[in-house]
Amino acid sequence: MPSKEILQYHHLDSPLGRFRYTFIQLWRFSLSRLAFFVPFKGWRTRMTRWSGIHVGKRVYIGHDCLFDRAFPEQITIGDDTSIGDRCTITAHGCIPAQTPLKKIYPLTVKPVNIGSRVWIMPNVTIIYGVTIGDEAVVATGAVVTRDVPPRTLVGGIPAKIIKHLDDIQ
């Protein structure tokens, strides 16, 4: 995505703002690459938190997860949540190229809220504007494009409710 749009969104479209944004992006990129190689789960979680994502207590983040680097402050992960390997969570959507489609699909930034005690299995994609309720389970390979109610199991592309977990203790 063109940095001009991000700078305008964050009100950093001055020379000093561009310098500051460049430093912030280098910091976030470095943290995400470091987290890829770190074998210790606590360090991965800490680096994710340092990148600007709101991460609760006792959160597990698997290897090779991709989080939105342009708008990490839009992502919230609740306490006791587990995110499997190779998950992607994005808080924005846009067309990076300057095409006529940009008028139809402008930059969209919406928060992603993941509740407490959620289990996100490996290779899940969660797009902007989604809320995942407490104690929900997202099956391997799902693409979450809509809100997930609490205590439900969802899966598929796009993710749909497979089972309600209220009956299970």
PDB file of N, CA and C in Angstrom, residues 135 150-153 162-169:
ATOM      1  N   GLU A 135     -14.140 -17.774  24.054  1.00  0.00           N
ATOM      2  CA  GLU A 135     -14.210 -19.243  24.042  1.00  0.00           C
ATOM      3  C   GLU A 135     -14.655 -19.821  22.701  1.00  0.00           C
ATOM      4  N   PRO A 150     -19.584 -16.005  20.578  1.00  0.00           N
ATOM      5  CA  PRO A 150     -18.895 -16.727  21.653  1.00  0.00           C
ATOM      6  C   PRO A 150     -19.298 -18.200  21.678  1.00  0.00           C
ATOM      7  N   ARG A 151     -18.368 -19.037  22.121  1.00  0.00           N
ATOM      8  CA  ARG A 151     -18.609 -20.484  22.329  1.00  0.00           C
ATOM      9  C   ARG A 151     -19.174 -21.173  21.096  1.00  0.00           C
ATOM     10  N   THR A 152     -18.571 -20.907  19.956  1.00  0.00           N
ATOM     11  CA  THR A 152     -18.935 -21.620  18.728  1.00  0.00           C
ATOM     12  C   THR A 152     -17.665 -22.127  18.064  1.00  0.00           C
ATOM     13  N   LEU A 153     -17.815 -23.172  17.264  1.00  0.00           N
ATOM     14  CA  LEU A 153     -16.753 -23.695  16.414  1.00  0.00           C
ATOM     15  C   LEU A 153     -17.094 -23.277  15.000  1.00  0.00           C
ATOM     16  N   ILE A 162     -20.064 -24.314  12.704  1.00  0.00           N
ATOM     17  CA  ILE A 162     -20.153 -25.778  12.579  1.00  0.00           C
ATOM     18  C   ILE A 162     -20.872 -26.346  13.797  1.00  0.00           C
ATOM     19  N   LYS A 163     -20.581 -25.769  14.962  1.00  0.00           N
ATOM     20  CA  LYS A 163     -21.161 -26.323  16.191  1.00  0.00           C
ATOM     21  C   LYS A 163     -21.217 -25.231  17.267  1.00  0.00           C
ATOM     22  N   HIS A 164     -22.266 -25.282  18.066  1.00  0.00           N
ATOM     23  CA  HIS A 164     -22.355 -24.416  19.253  1.00  0.00           C
ATOM     24  C   HIS A 164     -21.769 -25.179  20.412  1.00  0.00           C
ATOM     25  N   LEU A 165     -20.933 -24.531  21.193  1.00  0.00           N
ATOM     26  CA  LEU A 165     -20.229 -25.202  22.289  1.00  0.00           C
ATOM     27  C   LEU A 165     -20.891 -25.000  23.641  1.00  0.00           C
ATOM     28  N   ASP A 166     -22.063 -24.385  23.665  1.00  0.00           N
ATOM     29  CA  ASP A 166     -22.742 -24.136  24.936  1.00  0.00           C
ATOM     30  C   ASP A 166     -23.124 -25.427  25.653  1.00  0.00           C
ATOM     31  N   ASP A 167     -23.416 -26.465  24.892  1.00  0.00           N
ATOM     32  CA  ASP A 167     -23.858 -27.722  25.485  1.00  0.00           C
ATOM     33  C   ASP A 167     -22.694 -28.527  26.046  1.00  0.00           C
ATOM     34  N   ILE A 168     -21.471 -28.202  25.664  1.00  0.00           N
ATOM     35  CA  ILE A 168     -20.291 -28.957  26.074  1.00  0.00           C
ATOM     36  C   ILE A 168     -19.665 -28.299  27.299  1.00  0.00           C
ATOM     37  N   GLN A 169     -19.407 -29.066  28.303  1.00  0.00           N
ATOM     38  CA  GLN A 169     -18.763 -28.530  29.522  1.00  0.00           C
ATOM     39  C   GLN A 169     -17.377 -29.035  29.662  1.00  0.00           C
TER      40      GLN A 169
END
